Tab-separated table of C-alpha atoms in Angstrom:
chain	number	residue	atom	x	y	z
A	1	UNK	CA	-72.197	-1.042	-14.032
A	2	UNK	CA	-74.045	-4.172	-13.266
A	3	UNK	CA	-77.275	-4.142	-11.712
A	4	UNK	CA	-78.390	-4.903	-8.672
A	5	UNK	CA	-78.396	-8.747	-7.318
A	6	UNK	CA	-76.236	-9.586	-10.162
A	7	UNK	CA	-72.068	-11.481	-9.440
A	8	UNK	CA	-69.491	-9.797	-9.097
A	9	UNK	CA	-67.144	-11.682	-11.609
A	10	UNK	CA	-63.840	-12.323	-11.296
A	11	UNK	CA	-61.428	-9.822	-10.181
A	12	UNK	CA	-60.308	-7.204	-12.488
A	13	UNK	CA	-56.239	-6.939	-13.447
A	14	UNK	CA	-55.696	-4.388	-10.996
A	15	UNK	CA	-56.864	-6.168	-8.011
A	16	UNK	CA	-54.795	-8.944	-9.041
A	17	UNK	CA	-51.816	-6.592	-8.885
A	18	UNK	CA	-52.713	-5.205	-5.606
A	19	UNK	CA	-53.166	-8.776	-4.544
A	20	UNK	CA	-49.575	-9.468	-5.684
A	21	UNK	CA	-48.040	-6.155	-4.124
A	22	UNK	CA	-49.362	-7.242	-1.129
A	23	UNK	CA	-48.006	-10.848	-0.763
A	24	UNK	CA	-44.578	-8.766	-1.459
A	25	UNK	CA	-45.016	-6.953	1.423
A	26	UNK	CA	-45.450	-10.046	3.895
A	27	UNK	CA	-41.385	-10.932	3.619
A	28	UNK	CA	-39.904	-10.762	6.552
A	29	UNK	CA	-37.445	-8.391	7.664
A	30	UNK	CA	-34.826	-11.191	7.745
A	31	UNK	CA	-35.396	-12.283	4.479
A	32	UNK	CA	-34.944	-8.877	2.611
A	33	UNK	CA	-31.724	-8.234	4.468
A	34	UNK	CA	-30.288	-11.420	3.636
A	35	UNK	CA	-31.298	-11.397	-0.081
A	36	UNK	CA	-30.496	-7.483	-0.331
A	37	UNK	CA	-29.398	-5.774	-3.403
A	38	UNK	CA	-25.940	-5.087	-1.401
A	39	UNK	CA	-23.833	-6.840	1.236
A	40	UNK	CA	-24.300	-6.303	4.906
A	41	UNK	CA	-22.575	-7.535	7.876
A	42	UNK	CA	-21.679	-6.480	11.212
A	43	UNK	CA	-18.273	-7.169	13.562
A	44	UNK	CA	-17.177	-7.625	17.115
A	45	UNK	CA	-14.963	-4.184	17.953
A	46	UNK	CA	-11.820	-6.472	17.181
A	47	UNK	CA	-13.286	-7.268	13.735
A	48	UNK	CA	-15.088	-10.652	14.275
A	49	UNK	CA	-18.069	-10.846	11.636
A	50	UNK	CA	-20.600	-11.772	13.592
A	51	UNK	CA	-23.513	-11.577	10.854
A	52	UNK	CA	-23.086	-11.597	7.407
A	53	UNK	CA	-25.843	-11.480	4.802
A	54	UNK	CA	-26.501	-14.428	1.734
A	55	UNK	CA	-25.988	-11.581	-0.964
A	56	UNK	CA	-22.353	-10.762	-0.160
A	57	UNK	CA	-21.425	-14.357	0.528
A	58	UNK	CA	-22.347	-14.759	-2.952
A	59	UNK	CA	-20.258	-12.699	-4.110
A	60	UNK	CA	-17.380	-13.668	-1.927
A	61	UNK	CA	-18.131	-17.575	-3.115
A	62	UNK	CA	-18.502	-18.477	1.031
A	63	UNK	CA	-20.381	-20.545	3.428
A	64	UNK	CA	-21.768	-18.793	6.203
A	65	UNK	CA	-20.185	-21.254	8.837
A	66	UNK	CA	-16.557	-20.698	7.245
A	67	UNK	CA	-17.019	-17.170	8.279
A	68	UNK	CA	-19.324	-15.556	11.008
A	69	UNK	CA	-17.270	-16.031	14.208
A	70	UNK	CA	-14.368	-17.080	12.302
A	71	UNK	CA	-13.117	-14.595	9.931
A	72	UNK	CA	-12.448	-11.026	10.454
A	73	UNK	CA	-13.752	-8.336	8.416
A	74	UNK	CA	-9.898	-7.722	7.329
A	75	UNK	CA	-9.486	-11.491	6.377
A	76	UNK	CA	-12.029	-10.999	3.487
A	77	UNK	CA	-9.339	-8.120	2.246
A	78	UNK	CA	-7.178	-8.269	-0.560
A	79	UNK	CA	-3.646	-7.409	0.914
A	80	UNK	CA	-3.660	-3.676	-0.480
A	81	UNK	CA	-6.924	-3.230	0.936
A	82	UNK	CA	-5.591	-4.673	4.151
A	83	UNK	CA	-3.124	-2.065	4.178
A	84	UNK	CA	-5.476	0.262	3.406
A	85	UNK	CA	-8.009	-0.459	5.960
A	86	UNK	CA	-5.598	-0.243	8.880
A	87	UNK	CA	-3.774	2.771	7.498
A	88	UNK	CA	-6.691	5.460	6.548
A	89	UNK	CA	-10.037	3.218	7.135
A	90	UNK	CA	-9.475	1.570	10.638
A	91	UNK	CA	-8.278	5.570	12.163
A	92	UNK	CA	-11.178	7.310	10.556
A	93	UNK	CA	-13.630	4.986	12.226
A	94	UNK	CA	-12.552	4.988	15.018
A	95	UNK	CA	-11.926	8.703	14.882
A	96	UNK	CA	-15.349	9.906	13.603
A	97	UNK	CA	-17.382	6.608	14.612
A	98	UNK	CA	-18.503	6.387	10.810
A	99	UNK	CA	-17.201	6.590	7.191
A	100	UNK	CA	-19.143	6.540	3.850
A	101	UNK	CA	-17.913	5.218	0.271
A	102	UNK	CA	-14.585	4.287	1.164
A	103	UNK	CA	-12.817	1.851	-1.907
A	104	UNK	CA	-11.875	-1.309	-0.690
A	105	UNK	CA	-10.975	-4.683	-2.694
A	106	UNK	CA	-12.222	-8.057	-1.572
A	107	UNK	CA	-11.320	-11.114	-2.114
A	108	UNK	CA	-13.094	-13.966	-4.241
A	109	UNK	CA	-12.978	-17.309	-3.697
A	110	UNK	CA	-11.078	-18.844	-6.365
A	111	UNK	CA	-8.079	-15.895	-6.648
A	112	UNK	CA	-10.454	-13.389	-7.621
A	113	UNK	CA	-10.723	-9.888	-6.536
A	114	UNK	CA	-14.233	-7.796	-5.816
A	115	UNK	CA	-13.764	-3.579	-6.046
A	116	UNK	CA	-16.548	-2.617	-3.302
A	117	UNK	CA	-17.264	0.669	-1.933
A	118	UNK	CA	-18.130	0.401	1.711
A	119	UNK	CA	-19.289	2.063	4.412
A	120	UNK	CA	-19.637	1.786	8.617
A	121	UNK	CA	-20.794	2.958	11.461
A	122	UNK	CA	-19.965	2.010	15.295
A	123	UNK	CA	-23.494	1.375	17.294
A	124	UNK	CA	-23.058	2.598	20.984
A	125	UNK	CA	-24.931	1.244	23.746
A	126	UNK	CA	-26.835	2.763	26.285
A	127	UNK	CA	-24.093	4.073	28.231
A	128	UNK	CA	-22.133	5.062	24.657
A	129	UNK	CA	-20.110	1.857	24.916
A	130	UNK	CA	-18.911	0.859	21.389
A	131	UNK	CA	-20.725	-2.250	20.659
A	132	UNK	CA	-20.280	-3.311	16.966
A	133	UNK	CA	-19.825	-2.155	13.740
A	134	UNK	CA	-22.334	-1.896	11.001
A	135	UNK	CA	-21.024	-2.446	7.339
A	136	UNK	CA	-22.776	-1.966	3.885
A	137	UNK	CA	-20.892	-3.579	0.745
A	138	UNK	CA	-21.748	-2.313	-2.812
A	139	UNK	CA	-20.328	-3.986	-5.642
A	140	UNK	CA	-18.317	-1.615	-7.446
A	141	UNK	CA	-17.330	-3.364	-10.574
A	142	UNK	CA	-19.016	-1.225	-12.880
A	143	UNK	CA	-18.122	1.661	-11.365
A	144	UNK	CA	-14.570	0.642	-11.760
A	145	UNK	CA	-14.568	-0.046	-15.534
A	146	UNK	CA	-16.480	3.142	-16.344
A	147	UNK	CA	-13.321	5.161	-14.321
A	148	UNK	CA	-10.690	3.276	-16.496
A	149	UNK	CA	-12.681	3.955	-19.473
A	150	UNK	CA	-12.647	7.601	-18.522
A	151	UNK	CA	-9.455	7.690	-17.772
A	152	UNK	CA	-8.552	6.250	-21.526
A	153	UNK	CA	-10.078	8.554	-23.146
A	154	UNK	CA	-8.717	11.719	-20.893
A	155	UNK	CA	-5.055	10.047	-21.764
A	156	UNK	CA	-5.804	9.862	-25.351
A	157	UNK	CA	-6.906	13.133	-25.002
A	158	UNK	CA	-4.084	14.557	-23.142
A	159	UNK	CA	-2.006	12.750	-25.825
A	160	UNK	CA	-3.637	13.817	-28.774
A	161	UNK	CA	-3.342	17.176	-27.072
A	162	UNK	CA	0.492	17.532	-26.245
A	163	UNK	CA	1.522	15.755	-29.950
A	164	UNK	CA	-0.710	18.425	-31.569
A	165	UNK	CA	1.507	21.275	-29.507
A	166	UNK	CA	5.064	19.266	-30.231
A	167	UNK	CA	4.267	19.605	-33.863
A	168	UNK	CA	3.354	23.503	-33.610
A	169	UNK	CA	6.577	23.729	-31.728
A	170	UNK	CA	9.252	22.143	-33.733
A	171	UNK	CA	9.462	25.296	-36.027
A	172	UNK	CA	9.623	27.887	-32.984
A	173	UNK	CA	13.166	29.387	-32.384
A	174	UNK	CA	11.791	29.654	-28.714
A	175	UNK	CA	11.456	26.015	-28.352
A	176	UNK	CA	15.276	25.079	-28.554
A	177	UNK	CA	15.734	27.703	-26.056
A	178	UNK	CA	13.037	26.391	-23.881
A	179	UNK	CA	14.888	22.924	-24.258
A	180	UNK	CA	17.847	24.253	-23.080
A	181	UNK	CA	16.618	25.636	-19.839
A	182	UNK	CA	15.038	22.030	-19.591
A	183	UNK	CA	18.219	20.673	-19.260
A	184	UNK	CA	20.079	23.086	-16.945
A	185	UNK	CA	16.922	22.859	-14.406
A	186	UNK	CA	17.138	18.698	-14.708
A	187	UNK	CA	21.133	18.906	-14.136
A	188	UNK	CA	19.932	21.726	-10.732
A	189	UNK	CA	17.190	19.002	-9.804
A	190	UNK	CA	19.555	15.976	-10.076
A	191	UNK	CA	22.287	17.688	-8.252
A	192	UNK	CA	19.442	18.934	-5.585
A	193	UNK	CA	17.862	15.424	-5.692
A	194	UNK	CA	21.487	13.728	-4.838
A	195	UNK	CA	22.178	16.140	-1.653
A	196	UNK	CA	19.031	14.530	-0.028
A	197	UNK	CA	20.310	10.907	0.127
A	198	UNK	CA	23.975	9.630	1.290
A	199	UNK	CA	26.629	9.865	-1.093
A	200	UNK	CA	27.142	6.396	-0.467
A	201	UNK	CA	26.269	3.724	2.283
A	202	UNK	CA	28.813	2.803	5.131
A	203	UNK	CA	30.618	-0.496	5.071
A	204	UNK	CA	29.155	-2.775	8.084
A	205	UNK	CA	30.792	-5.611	8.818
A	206	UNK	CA	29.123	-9.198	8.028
A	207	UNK	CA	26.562	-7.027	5.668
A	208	UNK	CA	26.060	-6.800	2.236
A	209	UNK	CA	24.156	-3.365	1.209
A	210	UNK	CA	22.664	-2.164	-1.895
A	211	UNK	CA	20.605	0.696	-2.893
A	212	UNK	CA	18.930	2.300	-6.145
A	213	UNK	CA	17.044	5.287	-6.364
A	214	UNK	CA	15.101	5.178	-9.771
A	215	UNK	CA	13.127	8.490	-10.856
A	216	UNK	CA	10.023	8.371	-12.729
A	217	UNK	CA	10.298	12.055	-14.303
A	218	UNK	CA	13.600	14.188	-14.596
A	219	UNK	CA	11.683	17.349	-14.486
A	220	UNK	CA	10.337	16.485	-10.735
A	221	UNK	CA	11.956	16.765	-7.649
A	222	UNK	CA	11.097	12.994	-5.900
A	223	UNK	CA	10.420	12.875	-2.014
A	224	UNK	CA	11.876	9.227	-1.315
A	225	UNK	CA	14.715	9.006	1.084
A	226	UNK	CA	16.620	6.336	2.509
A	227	UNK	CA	20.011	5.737	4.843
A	228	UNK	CA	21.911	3.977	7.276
A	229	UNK	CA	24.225	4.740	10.007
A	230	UNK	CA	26.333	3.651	13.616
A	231	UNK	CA	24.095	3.866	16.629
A	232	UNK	CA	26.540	2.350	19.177
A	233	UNK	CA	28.545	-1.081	19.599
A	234	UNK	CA	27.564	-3.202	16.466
A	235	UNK	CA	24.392	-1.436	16.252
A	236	UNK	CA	23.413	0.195	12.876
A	237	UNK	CA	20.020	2.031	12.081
A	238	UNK	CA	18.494	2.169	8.566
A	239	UNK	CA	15.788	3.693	7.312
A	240	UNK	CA	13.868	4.342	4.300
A	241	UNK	CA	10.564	6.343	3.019
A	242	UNK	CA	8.405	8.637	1.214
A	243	UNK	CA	7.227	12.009	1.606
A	244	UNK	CA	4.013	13.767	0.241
A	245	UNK	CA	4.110	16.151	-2.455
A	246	UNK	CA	6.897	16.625	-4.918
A	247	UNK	CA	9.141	19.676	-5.394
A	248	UNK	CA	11.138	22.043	-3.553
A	249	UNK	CA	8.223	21.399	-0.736
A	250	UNK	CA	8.543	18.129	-0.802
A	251	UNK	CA	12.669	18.315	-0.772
A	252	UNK	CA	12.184	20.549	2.282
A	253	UNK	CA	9.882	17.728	4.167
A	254	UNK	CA	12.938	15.114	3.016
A	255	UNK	CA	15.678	16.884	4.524
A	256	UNK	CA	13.679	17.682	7.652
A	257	UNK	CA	12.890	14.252	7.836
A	258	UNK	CA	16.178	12.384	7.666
A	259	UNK	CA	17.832	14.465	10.176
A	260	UNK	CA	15.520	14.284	12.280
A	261	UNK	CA	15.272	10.481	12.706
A	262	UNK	CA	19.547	10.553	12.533
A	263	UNK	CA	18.935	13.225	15.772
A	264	UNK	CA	16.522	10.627	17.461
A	265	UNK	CA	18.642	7.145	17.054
A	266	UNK	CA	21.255	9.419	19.191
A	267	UNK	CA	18.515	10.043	21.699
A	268	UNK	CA	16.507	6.510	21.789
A	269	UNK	CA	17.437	4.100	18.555
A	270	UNK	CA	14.726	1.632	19.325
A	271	UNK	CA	12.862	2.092	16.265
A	272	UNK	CA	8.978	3.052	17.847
A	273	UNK	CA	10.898	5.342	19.540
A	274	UNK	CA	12.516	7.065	17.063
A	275	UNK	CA	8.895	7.542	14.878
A	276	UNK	CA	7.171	8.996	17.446
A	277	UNK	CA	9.737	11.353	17.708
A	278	UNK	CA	9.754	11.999	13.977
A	279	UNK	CA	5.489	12.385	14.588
A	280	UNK	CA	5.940	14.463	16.902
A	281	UNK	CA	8.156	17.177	14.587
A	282	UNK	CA	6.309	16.878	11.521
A	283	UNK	CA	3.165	17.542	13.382
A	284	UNK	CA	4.144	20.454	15.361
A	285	UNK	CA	6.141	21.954	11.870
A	286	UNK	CA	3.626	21.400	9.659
A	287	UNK	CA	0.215	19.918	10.023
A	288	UNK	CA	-0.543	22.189	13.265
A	289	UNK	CA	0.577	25.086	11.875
A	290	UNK	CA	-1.632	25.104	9.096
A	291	UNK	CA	-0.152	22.978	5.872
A	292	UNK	CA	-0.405	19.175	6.523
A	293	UNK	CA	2.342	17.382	5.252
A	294	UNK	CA	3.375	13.677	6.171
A	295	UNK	CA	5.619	10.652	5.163
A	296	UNK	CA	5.628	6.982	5.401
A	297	UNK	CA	8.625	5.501	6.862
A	298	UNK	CA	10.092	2.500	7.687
A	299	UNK	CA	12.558	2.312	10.316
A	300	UNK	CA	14.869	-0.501	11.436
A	301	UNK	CA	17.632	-1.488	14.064
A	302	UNK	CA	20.098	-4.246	12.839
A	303	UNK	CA	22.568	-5.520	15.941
A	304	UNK	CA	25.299	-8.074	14.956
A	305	UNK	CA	24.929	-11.277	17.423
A	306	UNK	CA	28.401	-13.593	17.799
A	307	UNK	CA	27.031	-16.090	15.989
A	308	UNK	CA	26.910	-14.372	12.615
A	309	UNK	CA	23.201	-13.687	12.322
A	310	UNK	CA	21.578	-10.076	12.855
A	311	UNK	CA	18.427	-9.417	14.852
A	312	UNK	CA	15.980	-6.817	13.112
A	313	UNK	CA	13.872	-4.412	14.504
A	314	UNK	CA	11.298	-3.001	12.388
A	315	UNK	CA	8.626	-0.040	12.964
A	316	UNK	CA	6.503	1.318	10.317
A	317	UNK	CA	4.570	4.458	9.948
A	318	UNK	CA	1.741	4.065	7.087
A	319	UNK	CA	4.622	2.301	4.883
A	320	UNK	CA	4.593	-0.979	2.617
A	321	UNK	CA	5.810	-4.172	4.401
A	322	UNK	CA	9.160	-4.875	4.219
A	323	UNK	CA	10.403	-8.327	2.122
A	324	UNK	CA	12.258	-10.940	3.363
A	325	UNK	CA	14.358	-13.465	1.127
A	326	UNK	CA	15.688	-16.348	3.031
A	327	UNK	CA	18.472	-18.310	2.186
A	328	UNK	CA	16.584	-21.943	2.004
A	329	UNK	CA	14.747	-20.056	-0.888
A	330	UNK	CA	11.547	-18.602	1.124
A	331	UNK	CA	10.352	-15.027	0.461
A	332	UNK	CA	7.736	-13.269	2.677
A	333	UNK	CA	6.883	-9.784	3.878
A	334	UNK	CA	7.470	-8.666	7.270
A	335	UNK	CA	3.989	-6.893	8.352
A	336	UNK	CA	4.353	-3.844	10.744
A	337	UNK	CA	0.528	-3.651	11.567
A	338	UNK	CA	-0.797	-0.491	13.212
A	339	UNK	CA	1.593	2.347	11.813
A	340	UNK	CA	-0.139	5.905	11.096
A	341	UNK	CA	0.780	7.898	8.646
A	342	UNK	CA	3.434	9.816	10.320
A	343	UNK	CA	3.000	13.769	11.403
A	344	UNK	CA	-1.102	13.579	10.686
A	345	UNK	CA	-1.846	13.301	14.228
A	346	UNK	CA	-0.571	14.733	17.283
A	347	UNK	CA	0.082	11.393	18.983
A	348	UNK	CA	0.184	8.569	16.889
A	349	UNK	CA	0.679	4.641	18.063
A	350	UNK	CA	3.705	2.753	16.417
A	351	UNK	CA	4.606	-0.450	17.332
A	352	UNK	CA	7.524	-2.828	16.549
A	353	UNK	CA	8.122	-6.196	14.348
A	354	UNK	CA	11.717	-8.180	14.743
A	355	UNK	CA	13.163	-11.292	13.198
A	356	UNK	CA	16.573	-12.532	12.637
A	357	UNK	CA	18.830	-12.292	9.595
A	358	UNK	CA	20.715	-15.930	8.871
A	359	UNK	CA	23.587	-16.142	6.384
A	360	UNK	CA	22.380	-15.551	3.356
A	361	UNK	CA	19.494	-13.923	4.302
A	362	UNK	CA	18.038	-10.733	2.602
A	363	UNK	CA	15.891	-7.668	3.674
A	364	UNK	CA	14.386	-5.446	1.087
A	365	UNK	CA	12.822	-1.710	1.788
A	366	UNK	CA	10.849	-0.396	-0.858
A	367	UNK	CA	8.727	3.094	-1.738
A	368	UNK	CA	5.044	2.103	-3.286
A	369	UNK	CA	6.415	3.592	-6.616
A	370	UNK	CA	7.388	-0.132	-7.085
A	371	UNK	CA	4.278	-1.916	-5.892
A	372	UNK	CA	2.130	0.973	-7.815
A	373	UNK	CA	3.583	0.741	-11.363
A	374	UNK	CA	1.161	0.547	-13.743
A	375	UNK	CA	1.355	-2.761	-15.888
A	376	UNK	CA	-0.354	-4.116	-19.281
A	377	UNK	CA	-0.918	-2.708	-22.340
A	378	UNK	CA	-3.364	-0.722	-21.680
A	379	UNK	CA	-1.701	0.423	-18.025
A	380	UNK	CA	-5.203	-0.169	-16.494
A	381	UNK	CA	-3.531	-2.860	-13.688
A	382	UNK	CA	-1.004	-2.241	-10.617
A	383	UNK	CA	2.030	-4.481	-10.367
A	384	UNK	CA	1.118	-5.028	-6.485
A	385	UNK	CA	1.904	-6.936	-3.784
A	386	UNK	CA	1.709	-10.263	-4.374
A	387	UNK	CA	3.659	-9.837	-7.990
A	388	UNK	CA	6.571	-8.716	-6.217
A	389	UNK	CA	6.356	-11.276	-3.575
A	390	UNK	CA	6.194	-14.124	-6.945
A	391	UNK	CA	9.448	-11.657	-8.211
A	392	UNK	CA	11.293	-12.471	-5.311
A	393	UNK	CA	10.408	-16.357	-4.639
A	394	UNK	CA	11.763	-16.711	-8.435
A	395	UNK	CA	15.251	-15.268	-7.338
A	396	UNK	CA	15.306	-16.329	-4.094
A	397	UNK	CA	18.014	-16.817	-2.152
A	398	UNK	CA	20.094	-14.218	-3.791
A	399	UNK	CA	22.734	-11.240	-2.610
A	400	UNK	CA	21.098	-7.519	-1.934
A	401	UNK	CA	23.733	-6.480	-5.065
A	402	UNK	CA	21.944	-9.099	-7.352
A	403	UNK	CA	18.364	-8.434	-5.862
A	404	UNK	CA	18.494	-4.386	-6.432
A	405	UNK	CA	19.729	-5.221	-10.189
A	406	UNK	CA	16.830	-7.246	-10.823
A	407	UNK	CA	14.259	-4.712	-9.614
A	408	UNK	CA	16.117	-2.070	-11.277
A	409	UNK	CA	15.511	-3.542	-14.426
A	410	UNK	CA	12.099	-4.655	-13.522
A	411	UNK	CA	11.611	-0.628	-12.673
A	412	UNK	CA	12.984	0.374	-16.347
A	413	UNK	CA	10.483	-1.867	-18.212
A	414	UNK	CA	7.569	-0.806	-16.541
A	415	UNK	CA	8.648	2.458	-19.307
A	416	UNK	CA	5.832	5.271	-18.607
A	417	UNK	CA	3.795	2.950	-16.166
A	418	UNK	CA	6.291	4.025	-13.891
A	419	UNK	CA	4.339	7.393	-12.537
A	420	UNK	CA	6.097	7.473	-8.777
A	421	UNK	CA	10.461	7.790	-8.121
A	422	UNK	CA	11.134	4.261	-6.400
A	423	UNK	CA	14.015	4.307	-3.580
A	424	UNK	CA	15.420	0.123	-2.814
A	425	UNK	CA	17.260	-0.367	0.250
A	426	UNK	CA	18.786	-4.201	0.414
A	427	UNK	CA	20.500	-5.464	3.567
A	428	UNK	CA	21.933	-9.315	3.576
A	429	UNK	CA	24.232	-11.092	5.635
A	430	UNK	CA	26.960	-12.765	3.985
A	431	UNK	CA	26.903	-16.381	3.741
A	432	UNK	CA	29.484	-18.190	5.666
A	433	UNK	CA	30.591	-20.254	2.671
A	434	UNK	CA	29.744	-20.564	-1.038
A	435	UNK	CA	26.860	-22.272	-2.391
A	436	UNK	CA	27.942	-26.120	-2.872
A	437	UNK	CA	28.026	-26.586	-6.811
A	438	UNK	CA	25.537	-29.137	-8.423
A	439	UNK	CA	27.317	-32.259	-8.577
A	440	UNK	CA	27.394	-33.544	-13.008
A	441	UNK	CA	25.016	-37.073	-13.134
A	442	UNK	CA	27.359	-37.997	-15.862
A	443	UNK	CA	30.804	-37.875	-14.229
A	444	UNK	CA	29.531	-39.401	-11.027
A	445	UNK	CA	28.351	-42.055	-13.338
A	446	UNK	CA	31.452	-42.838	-14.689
């Protein structure tokens, strides 16, 4: 203790801290949001980032002036977390005014792709009017590599695990029986499997069909389901889809399903029409008594025009885009924004997407067994979107015969990536004459 009269001195180390701590606390509240250990922004009702914090434009690789006002929150959305967001994310929001830790990817700038976890909330005005939403971005990468990592080792595990119980079972008398009944219940399921989709398409005139159903597993019963039938005067309804589950539940939900949207095109073929319908069904036979079940569908009017092309009206409920392949050699989907998941809610909004089939044109229908293949060496990466897109541009223009070949092949090396059944559906109108051949440099030389 000094005496009395004496200095002071210079401050000790801890009042230097304090000093420190205390010049921390005089940033403003605008500069801790913006340089935030996670991404904020907020949107217009419609989407319109309005505010947008420096960390997550970081991450993104963006200027602020390239996005607020400019971009919607979807637009900064790889296309499976497009999908995503207006199939399960957009409805929940606006159904319970918030959600928390929902997986979303973003994309980088530069091809790149950001796995986020995110979360909103709607802030209401005064008089409860919506006003904007609130959004908080956490980078998820880590999170991400640790769940592949786990799942590794639970698949080595599991592996390790059934080779260890082949070996004790080679020498078991019971086993050959057991393989056996194996078979006779894959010959039932096949046979069961077959009596939920048309022996065989009808011929329509000026169209080319094709079809493949591909199954991941023998010893399931798959819930994918496709057709296509006469509505009327040179109109012809298609449709194809997936149900939830597998199994004799899942067969049940098929069959329900497909007769039901062959009873509506009778009624009303226009193809919103006919989903609400189908809703409507599956809501009242399943989810509201008790056991939720749903599908995603895709459903379709072709009508033949006299000039050799065929309009296309499309409706989707929760289901992949469909994939156009025109005949000058362009591919690109056909979005069907807005579609629920159908039979998940009493009354659910479907609305429709046309364009017009040329000679030589062709429209794909695909199940997400496809898109959701599991790829590399490691199977830690999903085929997705835009690789089937880059599929078709490389075969593009082609027949519906030569496209479902392809992809059937393409399904077959995928080998046990291939965890979903995959249903194709390919409708083309026929060219109106062959492909001129390429002419030979050297005999127009000579």
């Amino acid at each position: 203790m000094g005496r009395v009269g004496e200095d002071a001195g210079p401050p000790d180390g801890r009042a230097a801290t304090d000093a420190a701590f205390a010049a921390l606390l005089e940033d403003s509240a605008e500069d801790l949001y913006e340089r935030a250990p996670c991404g904020y922004l907020s949107t217009l009702m419609d989407g319109t980032v309005a505010k947008i914090n420096a960390t997550l434009l970081g991450w993104l690789g963006l200027e602020r002036a390239e996005v607020v006002g400019r971009m919607r929150f979807t637009d900064l959305l790889t296309v499976g977390g497009k999908l995503y967001h207006e199939t399960h994310y957009a409805p929940l929001l606006r159904m319970q005014g918030q959600v928390h830790g929902i997986a979303l990817e973003m994309k980088v700038r530069g091809g790149g792709r950001l796995p986020t976890l995110v979360s909103s909330a709607v802030k209401h005005g005064e008089d409860g009017e919506a006003l904007l939403i609130r959004t908080t971005v956490f980078d998820a990468s880590d999170r991400r590599a640790y769940e592949a990592q786990l799942l590794r080792r639970r698949q080595e595990a599991e592996q390790a695990r059934a080779e260890a119980e082949r070996a004790r079972a080679q020498a078991d008398a019971a086993l050959r029986q057991a393989q056996t009944d194996r078979q006779r219940l894959t010959e039932a399921l096949g046979v069961l499997q077959k009596s939920l989709l048309p022996s065989a398409l009808p011929a329509v005139p000026g169209l080319e069909t094709a079809v493949s159903y591909h199954t991941a597993s023998p010893d399931r019963l798959g819930g994918d389901f496709y057709d296509l039938f006469p509505v009327g005067d040179r109109r012809w309804a298609f449709f194809l889809g997936d149900v939830c589950g597998k199994g004799p539940q899942a067969a049940s939900l098929t069959s329900l399903t497909r007769y039901t949207l062959r009873a509506a095109a009778l009624h009303d073929p226009e193809p919103a029409a006919a989903l609400r319908t189908l809703n409507a069904v599956l809501h009242e036979h399943y989810t509201a008594a008790g056991d939720p079940r749903y599908c995603t569908v895709v459903y379709g009017l072709l009508e033949e025009s006299a000039d050799g092309h065929v309009a296309v009206k499309v409706a989707s409920g929760g289901h992949p885009p469909s994939l156009l392949l025109r005949a000058d050699g362009r591919s690109e989907f056909l979005p069907t924004p807005g579609g629920l998941l159908v039979g998940i809610l009493p009354e659910a909004p479907f609305t429709t997407a046309t364009t017009v089939l040329a000679p030589g044109d062709t429209l794909l229908l695909y199940t997400d067994g496809l898109t959701e293949a599991r790829t590399g060496p490691t199977r830690e990466s999903l085929f997705g979107d835009e690789a089937l897109l880059a599929f078709a541009a490389d075969r593009a223009p082609t027949t519906p015969g030569r496209l479902v070949e392809a992809l059937t092949g393409l399904l077959k090396g995928f080998g046990d990536g291939l965890e979903d059944d995959t249903a194709l559906l390919a409708l083309g109108v026929k060219p109106t004459r062959p492909a001129r051949p390429v002419p030979d440099p050297a005999r127009r030389a000579s």
